[in-house]
Coordinates of C-alpha atoms in Angstrom, one line a residue:
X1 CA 0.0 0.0 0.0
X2 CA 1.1 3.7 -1.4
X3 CA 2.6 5.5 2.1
X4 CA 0.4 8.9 2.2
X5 CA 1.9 10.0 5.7
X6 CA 0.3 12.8 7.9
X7 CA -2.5 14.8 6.3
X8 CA -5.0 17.4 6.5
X9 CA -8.6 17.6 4.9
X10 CA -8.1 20.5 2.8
X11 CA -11.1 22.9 2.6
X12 CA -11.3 26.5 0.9
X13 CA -11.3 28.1 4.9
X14 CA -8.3 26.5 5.9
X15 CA -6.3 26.4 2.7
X16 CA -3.5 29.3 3.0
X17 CA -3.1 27.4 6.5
X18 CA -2.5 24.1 5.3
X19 CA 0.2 25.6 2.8
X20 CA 2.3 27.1 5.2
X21 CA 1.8 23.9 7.9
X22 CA 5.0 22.1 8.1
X23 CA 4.8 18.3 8.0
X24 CA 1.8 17.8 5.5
X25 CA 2.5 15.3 3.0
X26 CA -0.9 14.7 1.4
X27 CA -4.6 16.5 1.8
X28 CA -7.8 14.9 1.0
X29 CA -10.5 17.1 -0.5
X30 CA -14.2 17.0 -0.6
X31 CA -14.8 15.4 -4.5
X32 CA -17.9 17.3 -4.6
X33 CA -16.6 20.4 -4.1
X34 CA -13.8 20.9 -7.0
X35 CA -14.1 21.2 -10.7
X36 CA -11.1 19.4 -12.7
X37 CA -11.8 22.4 -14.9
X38 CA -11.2 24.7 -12.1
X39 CA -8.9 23.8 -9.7
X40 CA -8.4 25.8 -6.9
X41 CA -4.4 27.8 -6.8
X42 CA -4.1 26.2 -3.4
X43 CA -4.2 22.9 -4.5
X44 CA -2.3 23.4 -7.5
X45 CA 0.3 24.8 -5.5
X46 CA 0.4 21.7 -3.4
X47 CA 0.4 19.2 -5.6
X48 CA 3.3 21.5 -7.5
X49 CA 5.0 21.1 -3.9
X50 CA 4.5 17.7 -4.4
X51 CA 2.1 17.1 -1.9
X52 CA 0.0 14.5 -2.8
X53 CA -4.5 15.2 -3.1
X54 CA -7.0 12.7 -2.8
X55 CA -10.4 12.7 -4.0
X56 CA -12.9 11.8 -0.8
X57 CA -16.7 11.7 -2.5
X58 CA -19.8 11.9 -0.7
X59 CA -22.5 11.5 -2.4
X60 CA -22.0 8.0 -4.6
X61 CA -24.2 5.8 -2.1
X62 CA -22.9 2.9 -2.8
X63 CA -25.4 0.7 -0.7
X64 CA -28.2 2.3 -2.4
X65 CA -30.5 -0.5 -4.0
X66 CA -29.6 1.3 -7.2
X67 CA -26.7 0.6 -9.1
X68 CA -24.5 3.4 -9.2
X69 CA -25.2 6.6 -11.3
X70 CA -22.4 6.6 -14.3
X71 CA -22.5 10.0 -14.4
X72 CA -21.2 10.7 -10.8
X73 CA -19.0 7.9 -11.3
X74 CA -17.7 9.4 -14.4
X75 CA -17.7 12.8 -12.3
X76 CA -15.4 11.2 -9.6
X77 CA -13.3 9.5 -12.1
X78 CA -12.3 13.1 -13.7
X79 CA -11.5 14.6 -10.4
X80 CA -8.7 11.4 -9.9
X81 CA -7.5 11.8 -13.5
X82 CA -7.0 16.2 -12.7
X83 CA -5.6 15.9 -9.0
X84 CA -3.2 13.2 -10.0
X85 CA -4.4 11.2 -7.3
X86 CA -3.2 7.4 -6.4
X87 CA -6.7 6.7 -5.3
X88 CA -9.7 7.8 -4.4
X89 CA -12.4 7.4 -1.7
X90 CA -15.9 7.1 -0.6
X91 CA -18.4 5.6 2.2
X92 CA -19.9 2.0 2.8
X93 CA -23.3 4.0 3.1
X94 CA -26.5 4.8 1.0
X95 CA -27.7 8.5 0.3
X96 CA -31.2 7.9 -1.6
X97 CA -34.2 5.8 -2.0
X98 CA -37.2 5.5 -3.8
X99 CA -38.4 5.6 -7.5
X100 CA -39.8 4.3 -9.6
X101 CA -39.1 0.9 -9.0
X102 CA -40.6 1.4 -5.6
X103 CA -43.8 3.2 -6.8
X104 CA -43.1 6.2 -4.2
X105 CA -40.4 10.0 -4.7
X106 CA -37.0 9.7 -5.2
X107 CA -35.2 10.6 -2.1
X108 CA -32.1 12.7 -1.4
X109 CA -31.0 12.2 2.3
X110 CA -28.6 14.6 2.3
X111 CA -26.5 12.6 5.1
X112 CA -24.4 8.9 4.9
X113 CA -27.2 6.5 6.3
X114 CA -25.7 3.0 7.9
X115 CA -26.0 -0.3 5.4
X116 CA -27.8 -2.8 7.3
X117 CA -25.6 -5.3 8.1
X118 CA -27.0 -8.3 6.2
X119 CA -26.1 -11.0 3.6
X120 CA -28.5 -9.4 1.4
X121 CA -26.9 -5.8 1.7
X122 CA -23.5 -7.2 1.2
X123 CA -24.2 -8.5 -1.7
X124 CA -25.8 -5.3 -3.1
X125 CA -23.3 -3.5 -1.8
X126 CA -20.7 -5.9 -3.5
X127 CA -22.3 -5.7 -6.9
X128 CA -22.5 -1.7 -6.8
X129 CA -18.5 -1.8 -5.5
X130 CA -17.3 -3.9 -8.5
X131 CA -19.1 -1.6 -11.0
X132 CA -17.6 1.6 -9.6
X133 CA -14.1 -0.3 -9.7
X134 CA -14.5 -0.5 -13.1
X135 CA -15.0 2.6 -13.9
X136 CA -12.7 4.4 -12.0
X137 CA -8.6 4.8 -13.3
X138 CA -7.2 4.5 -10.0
X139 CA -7.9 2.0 -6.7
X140 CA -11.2 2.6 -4.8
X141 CA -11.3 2.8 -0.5
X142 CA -14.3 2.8 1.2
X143 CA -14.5 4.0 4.4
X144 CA -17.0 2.9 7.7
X145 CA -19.5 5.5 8.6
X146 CA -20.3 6.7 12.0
X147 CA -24.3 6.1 12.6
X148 CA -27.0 6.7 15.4
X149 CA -28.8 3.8 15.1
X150 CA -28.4 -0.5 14.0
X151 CA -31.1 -1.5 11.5
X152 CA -32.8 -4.3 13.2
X153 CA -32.2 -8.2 12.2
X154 CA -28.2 -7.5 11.5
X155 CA -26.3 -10.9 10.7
X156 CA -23.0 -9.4 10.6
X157 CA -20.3 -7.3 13.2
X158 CA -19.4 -4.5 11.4
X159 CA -15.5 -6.4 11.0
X160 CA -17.3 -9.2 9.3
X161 CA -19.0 -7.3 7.1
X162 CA -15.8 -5.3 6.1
X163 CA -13.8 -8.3 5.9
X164 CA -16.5 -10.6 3.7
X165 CA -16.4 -6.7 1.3
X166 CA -12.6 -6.5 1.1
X167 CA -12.8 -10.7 0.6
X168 CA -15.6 -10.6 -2.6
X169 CA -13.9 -7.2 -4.5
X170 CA -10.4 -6.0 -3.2
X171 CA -11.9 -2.7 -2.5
X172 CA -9.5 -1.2 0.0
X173 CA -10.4 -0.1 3.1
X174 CA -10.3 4.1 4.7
X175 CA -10.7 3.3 8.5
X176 CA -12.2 6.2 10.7
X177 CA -11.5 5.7 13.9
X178 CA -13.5 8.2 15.2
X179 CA -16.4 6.3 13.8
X180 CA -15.2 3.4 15.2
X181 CA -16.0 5.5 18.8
X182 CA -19.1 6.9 17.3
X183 CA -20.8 3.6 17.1
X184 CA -19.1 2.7 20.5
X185 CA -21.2 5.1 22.2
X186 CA -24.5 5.2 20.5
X187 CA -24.5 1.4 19.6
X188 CA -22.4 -0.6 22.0
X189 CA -19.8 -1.9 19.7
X190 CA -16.3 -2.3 20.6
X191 CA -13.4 -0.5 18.6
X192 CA -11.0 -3.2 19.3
X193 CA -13.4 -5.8 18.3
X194 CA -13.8 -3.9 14.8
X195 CA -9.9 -4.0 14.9
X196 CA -8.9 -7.3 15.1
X197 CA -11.3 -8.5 13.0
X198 CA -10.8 -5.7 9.9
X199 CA -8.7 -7.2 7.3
X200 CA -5.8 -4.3 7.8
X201 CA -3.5 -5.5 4.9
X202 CA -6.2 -3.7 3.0
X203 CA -5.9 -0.2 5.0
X204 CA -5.4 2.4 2.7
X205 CA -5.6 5.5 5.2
X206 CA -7.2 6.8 8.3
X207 CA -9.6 9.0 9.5
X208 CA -9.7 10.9 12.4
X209 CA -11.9 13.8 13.6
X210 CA -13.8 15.1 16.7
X211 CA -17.1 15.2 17.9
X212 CA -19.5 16.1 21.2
X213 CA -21.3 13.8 23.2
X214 CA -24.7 15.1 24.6
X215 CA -27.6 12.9 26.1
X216 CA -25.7 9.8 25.8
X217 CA -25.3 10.6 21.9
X218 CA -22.2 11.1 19.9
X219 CA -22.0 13.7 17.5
X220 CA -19.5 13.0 14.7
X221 CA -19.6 16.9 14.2
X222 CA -15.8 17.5 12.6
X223 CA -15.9 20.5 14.3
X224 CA -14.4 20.1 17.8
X225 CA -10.8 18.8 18.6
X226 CA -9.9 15.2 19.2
X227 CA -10.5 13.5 21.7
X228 CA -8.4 11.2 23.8
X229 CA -10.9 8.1 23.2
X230 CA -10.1 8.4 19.0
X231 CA -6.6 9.1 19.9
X232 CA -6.6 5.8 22.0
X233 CA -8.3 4.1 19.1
X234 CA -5.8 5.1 16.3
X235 CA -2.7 3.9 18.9
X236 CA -4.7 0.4 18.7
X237 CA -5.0 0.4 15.6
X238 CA -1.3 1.6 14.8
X239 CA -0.5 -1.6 17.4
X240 CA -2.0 -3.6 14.8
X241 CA -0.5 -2.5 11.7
X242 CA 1.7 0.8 10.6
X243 CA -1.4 2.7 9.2
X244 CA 0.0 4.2 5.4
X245 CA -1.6 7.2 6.1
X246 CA -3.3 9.4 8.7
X247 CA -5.4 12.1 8.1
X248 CA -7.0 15.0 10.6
X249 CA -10.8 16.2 9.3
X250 CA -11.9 19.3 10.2
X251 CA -15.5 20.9 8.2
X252 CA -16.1 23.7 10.5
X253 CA -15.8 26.2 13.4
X254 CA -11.9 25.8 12.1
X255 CA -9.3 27.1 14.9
X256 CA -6.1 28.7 14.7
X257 CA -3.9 26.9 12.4
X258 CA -1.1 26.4 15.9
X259 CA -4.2 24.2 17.1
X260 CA -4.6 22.4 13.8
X261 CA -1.2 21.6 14.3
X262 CA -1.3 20.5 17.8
X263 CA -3.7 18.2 16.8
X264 CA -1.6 16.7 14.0
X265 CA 1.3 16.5 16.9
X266 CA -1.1 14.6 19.0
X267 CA -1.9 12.6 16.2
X268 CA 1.7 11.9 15.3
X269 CA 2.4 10.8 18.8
X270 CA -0.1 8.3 19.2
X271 CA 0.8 6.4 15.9
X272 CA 4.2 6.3 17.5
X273 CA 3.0 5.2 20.5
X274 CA 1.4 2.3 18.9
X275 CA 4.0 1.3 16.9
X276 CA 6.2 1.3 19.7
X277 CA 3.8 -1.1 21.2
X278 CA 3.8 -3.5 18.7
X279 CA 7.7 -3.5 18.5
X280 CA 7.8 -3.7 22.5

């Protein structure tokens, strides 16, 4: 697997920040939100640097009961081919429903709804990953979605259903591990379960990002600083395997770019401490 480094999700608010932050080697950008036509100078400035800028789409729903839409395919497949990128990314998570198959209005959920977790979704999900490999000019990683809720009736742990995924297509895998303590909290499900039973030969990056608990609810809000519980994740995690990349998200209510980087030390520190861990 391609080693990516330390990273930072690039985003137009940021982006004079994140070119003058030492230690970046790669940024991940919102797919949606560029034009290969039109290309923002901060990007092109990085990848001139050499820094390297990966696609991360959002809106593909690739466990929608719909096979996936060529044009946003062909849409996502342009932005790899203009950033240069080695690979590109997207969720394990279905956006819309309805139509006319289903005799009711096509609908946009606007947010990354959990796959249920069933032999039946898999193999949906399976059949819309291998067409969206096919079209696409560079390796595909799907990354595990934070969620409030577990669609009743679920046959699979959300390892086994990663593992039985990576197993039927050779789709790569983005772990969040802040996800990974999402569901912990709002459905009971232990991160270093997930771990050790994730295939993590097939780790192309990580995620990790803050959030707010309130009511007994995590928020995956990428708008509040780490916290030591994803920080203790990613350290089990780097235990496990030397992740290729790392990446800090941050969408909003952006601080000071010293506490960007703080984080990104923090971040740093507990990969090493992992690895040193392992090698111990």
């Amino acid at each position: 697997m391609r080693r990516l480094g330390t990273g930072i999700g690039w985003r137009p608010e940021i982006a004079d920040a994140v070119e003058r932050m030492p230690g970046i080697d790669w940024v991940e950008v919102v797919a949606e939100n560029v034009c290969p036509g039109h290309l923002p100078e901060s990007l092109l400035r990085l990848r001139e640097r050499g820094v390297t800028v990966i696609p991360h789409g959002v809106s593909l729903g690739l466990g929608d009961a719909d096979r996936p839409d060529a044009g946003r395919l062909t849409a996502l497949a342009e932005r790899a081919e203009a950033l240069g990128s080695p690979l590109v990314t997207e969720h394990i998570a279905f956006v819309r429903a309805g139509g006319p198959l289903t005799a009711s209005p096509r609908l946009e959920a606007g947010h990354l709804l959990p796959v249920p977790r069933t032999r039946d979704a898999l193999d949906v999900l399976c059949e819309n990953v291998r067409i969206a490999q096919d079209a696409l000019p560079v390796p595909l990683a799907l990354e595990n979605i934070a969620a409030l809720f577990s669609w009743p009736g679920e046959e699979l742990t959300e390892g086994q259903f990663l593992s039985e995924l990576v197993e039927r297509t050779g789709v790569r895998l983005l772990i969040d591990v802040a996800n990974l303590h999402t569901n912990h909290v709002n459905r009971g499900e232990d991160p270093g379960q997930a771990l050790a039973e994730l295939p993590l030969e097939a780790l192309a990056y990580v995620h990790v990002a803050g959030g707010f608990e309130r009511d007994g609810v995590w928020h995956d809000s990428h708008a509040h600083p780490v916290p030591r519980p994803v920080l203790d994740i990613l350290t089990d995690l780097a235990s496990r395997t030397a992740p290729p990349g790392v990446l800090l998200e941050r969408d909003e209510n952006f601080p000071e770019p010293a506490a960007l980087e703080r984080e990104l030390t923090l971040i740093r520190e507990a990969v090493r401490a992992g690895r040193e861990r392992a090698e111990g």
